[in-house]
Amino acid sequence: MRGLIAEIAVEKTAVSFDDLFSYLVPEAFKDKVFEGMRVLVPFGRGDKMRSGVIFRLSEKEYDGRLKSIYSISDDGIFLDSEMLSLALYLKETTFCTYYDAVRTMLPAGLSLTFEEKYALSDSYSTEMLSDTEKSLLEQAKELSKSKQAEIFALPQNKELVKSLSEKGVLVKSERVKRRVGDNTERIVSLTGADTSELRLSPKQKKVIETLSEAGTASLKELCYLCAVTESVVKNLEAKGIAEIYEAEASRAVSENAVPTARLSDIVFSELQQETFDGIKKLMESGKPECALLHGITGSGKTSVFIKLIEYAEKSGKMAILLVPEISLTPQTVGKFQSLFGNTVAIIHSGLSLGQRADEYKRIRRGDAKIVIGTRSAVFAPLKNIGIIVIDEEGEHTYKSEMSPRYHARDIAKQRCFRHNALLLLASATPSFDSYSNALKGKYHLFEMNKRYSTAELPDVKMIDMRVEAENGNRGNFSEELLCELKYNLMKGEQAMLLLNRRGYHTYANCISCGKVIECPNCGVPLTYHKVNDSVICHICGFRKGMPKSCEKCGSRFIYQSGTGTQRIENEIKEYFPNARVLRMDADTTMSKFSYEKRFKEFKNNEYDIMVGTQMIAKGLDFENVTLVGVLLIDRSLYAGDYLGYEKTFSLVTQVVGRSGRGAKKGRAFIQTFTPDHYVLELASQQNYKEFYEQETAVRKALIFPPYCDICLIGFSSSDEGSVKTASEKFFGMLKNEADKRKDIPVIMLGPNMSGRINGSYRAKIIVKCRNNKDFRDMLRLVMGRCYKDEAFKNVSFFADFNGDL
C-alpha cells in the first residue's frame, strides 16, 4: 500500500527508544498537514493519545498496520524549518529526545491534550450488568454530570467503565484542546465570621492572624509565610472562616505599552560612539558575525545595545536581547518599552502559561519586533533577525540544567548563522571561552574601559574580619561598614548589601548529642526561616516547623548558626530602627511582578537599604546608591568547583559596580577573612584582564576549559548500590571504547558518589574531552549499550557538556 507518511516526534518517549515515529496521514488531512505542524497521535499498546510534531512528510509504501494521525492543530502555531533544524541540532548535541527539543521551543500553554469523558446514556438496560457495575451506576445517579465524570475517570474504575461503555450504558465523548494556562491567581481573605466558638489548630490560627494583618494574600505566599500546606487554608474555607477566589492576572504583558521617551535623547560619549560605529559596520556586512563587547560596569553598554537594535529595526529586521535573571527583566523591559513601545515582547518563566502563549502569538504574527527575556527567549519565532544581544554573557544561568541541556549562546550562534545576523556578547566579566575566542580573533573584540560621562568607579576597601574578631567583634558587620551605613542614612543616600544565602540561620544542631537537623530527602542541613519559624531545604523544597527539641535525644538545647538574608535584614533593623530595609531573595519575590514592584519602590527612594542575594548584583542601575557592602564572600571562593573563582570574581565585580552610577561618588566594602586573595583584590579593581591571565594559567596546567571541554555523566537512583554499580560499569565501557580510538583523547575522572538529592542517590563521571562529533558519537554508542543493560534498569543517567560540576 502507498500513502502519505508523517515522521513524528512524540511526547513522553524515553531516550532509550526515542525516534521519529511513522504515521499514516488520513485522506481528510492530506491537504492540510505540513512539516512542523502539531498533531495528536495514538501511541503504544494502549493507543493513548499523545501530542507530537511532524518533522518529515513523504509518499511511500507502508503496511496496513500503520497507525493514523488522530487530530491536527490548525491554529497557526507551528515550528518553521528553522526551528525544526534547531530541534535536530539539540538532539545531536545535548542527547535529548526529539520532543524535549520541541517542548523547549513552544510555550507550555500551546501544547495539545486529549480529553475523554464518560456520561450515562439516555437509555440503557441493567439486566446484563454485574453487581459491581450496578453499584457504580447507583453511586453515579445521585451525582451531577460533572461529578459523574470525575467518578468515571478514577483509575480504580477503569475496567468497570470500559465494560459499561461496551454495553452501551456509558457514552464516551472525546475532545482535543490546547492547554492555555491559567490567567487568574488564587487570593485568600477572611470572611469576618466569628471564630471564638470554633476549635482551631495552631496552624489555622496562624493563617487567620496573618490575614488579619495583611487583609488579603495570594494562596502561594500565605502558605509560605505561615509554613502550612494548601489543605490548612482550604479547611478554613470549608468552615466559612476564609474565602479563596480567583483574581484576574493581566495577560497583556507588553501589548499596550506606549513610548514615553525619545531615542534621539540618547547621547553617546566618544567611546560609545566609536564602539557603536564598529559594531554597526559588522551588521552592515550582511554576513553572520560574532562580537564581544567587554565593558566595565557603568560604561554605558545598554545605550549601545539600544541604538544597535534601533538600527536593526530601521533596516527592517528584528532583535533579541537576552538577560541572565528574571530580576533584570522589569528594568530592562521598562527602558526598552519607553523607547520602542508595544513592539517589545517579553519571554521568561515568571509569566503565566497564558501570558507566555499570548506573547508567543504576538511575536509569530510579527506584532513584536524586539524580544527581551531570559534563556528561553533565544527561541523566539522571529522571521528576520538582525541582531541577538546576550547581556552579561558569562553568567551560568544561560546554561540549561534540564534536558535539553543547551547553552543559549550556542543556539544564538545557530540562529545568527541562518539569518546572516550579528551575535553580540557583552559583559564586564565575560566567560573565559568567549574572551579566549576574542583574543584568538574568532570574535571581534570591542572594549569600553571608562564609565559614562563623569561617573567614576567606586572606591573599594577590603575589611579584614580577622582583625574585627581579634578586637572582640564577632558579628556580621564590621564597625567601619556600620559607620558607612549610618553616614549614608544621614545623607539620604541608598545602600546595597550582598549576601548570597537566603534564610535566617543556615544550620541547626542539638548541643547535647550533636544531631544536625537535616533534610530527609537530601541529607543536607535545613535552613531556618524566621519569617515562618520553619526549616526548609533549598534543594528539594522540604519544610517543617522548627523543632522545639532534638528528635534523637529529646534535648531542648538546639544551637543555630550561619547567616542568611533574613538575619541580615533583622540585624540592620536593630542597628538602625528607622531605616527602611528591602530584602530581595527567592522568598520575597514569589508573586508576579514582585521584582518590578520592589525595584521600582527602591528606585523611588521608598527604601534606604537593599539586602539581597545574587539577584541584586547584576545589571541594576540606581543613581542614589552610593554604598555597597559584600558580606561573607569567602564561602563562594572555596566552593570546590573549578568555576568557583570565576563566579566569585564576577559576583564581586558586578555588585561593586552598582555603586556610584550617578553623579555621586560611590564606595564599596568587601568583608572577608582572606583580604589578600588575588580574586578579591582583582575584582575590587575591576581588573578582568589580570584575573583572566592568572586563572587561565592555572587551568592550562590542570587542563580545564577553555583548554578542553568537560563532559559530566550523571547517574541517579533511589537505590545507592544500583547507582554505584551502574556508574562503575559505564566508566569501564567508556574507557574501553576510548582505548580503541586513539584519535579521541580523553581524561576520565571518577566515578564518584555525590550525595543524595530529593530521595535519589547521585554519582558522576567527569570526562575532559573535545566536544566534537567523534566524541559525541562514541558517547552515544556507549549510552545506547547501557540502555539495554540490566545494571541500568532502575538508574537514570545523562550527559552534559560544560555545565556546573
PDB file of N, CA and C in Angstrom, residues 738 740-745 772 774:
ATOM      1  N   ALA A 738      37.139   4.210  24.445  1.00  0.00           N
ATOM      2  CA  ALA A 738      38.112   5.282  24.196  1.00  0.00           C
ATOM      3  C   ALA A 738      39.498   4.714  23.909  1.00  0.00           C
ATOM      4  N   LYS A 740      40.169   2.123  22.309  1.00  0.00           N
ATOM      5  CA  LYS A 740      40.215   1.625  20.928  1.00  0.00           C
ATOM      6  C   LYS A 740      40.429   2.767  19.927  1.00  0.00           C
ATOM      7  N   ARG A 741      40.108   3.993  20.359  1.00  0.00           N
ATOM      8  CA  ARG A 741      40.112   5.131  19.432  1.00  0.00           C
ATOM      9  C   ARG A 741      41.158   6.141  19.898  1.00  0.00           C
ATOM     10  N   LYS A 742      42.372   5.962  19.454  1.00  0.00           N
ATOM     11  CA  LYS A 742      43.463   6.831  19.889  1.00  0.00           C
ATOM     12  C   LYS A 742      43.318   8.257  19.353  1.00  0.00           C
ATOM     13  N   ASP A 743      42.423   8.431  18.354  1.00  0.00           N
ATOM     14  CA  ASP A 743      42.226   9.769  17.776  1.00  0.00           C
ATOM     15  C   ASP A 743      41.241  10.603  18.599  1.00  0.00           C
ATOM     16  N   ILE A 744      40.680  10.021  19.669  1.00  0.00           N
ATOM     17  CA  ILE A 744      39.757  10.760  20.537  1.00  0.00           C
ATOM     18  C   ILE A 744      40.375  10.832  21.935  1.00  0.00           C
ATOM     19  N   PRO A 745      41.175  11.865  22.202  1.00  0.00           N
ATOM     20  CA  PRO A 745      41.842  11.953  23.514  1.00  0.00           C
ATOM     21  C   PRO A 745      40.851  12.309  24.629  1.00  0.00           C
ATOM     22  N   ASN A 772      33.209  17.307  20.149  1.00  0.00           N
ATOM     23  CA  ASN A 772      33.048  17.249  18.695  1.00  0.00           C
ATOM     24  C   ASN A 772      32.220  16.017  18.336  1.00  0.00           C
ATOM     25  N   ASP A 774      32.945  13.253  16.793  1.00  0.00           N
ATOM     26  CA  ASP A 774      33.550  11.948  17.056  1.00  0.00           C
ATOM     27  C   ASP A 774      33.344  11.525  18.503  1.00  0.00           C
TER      28      ASP A 774
END
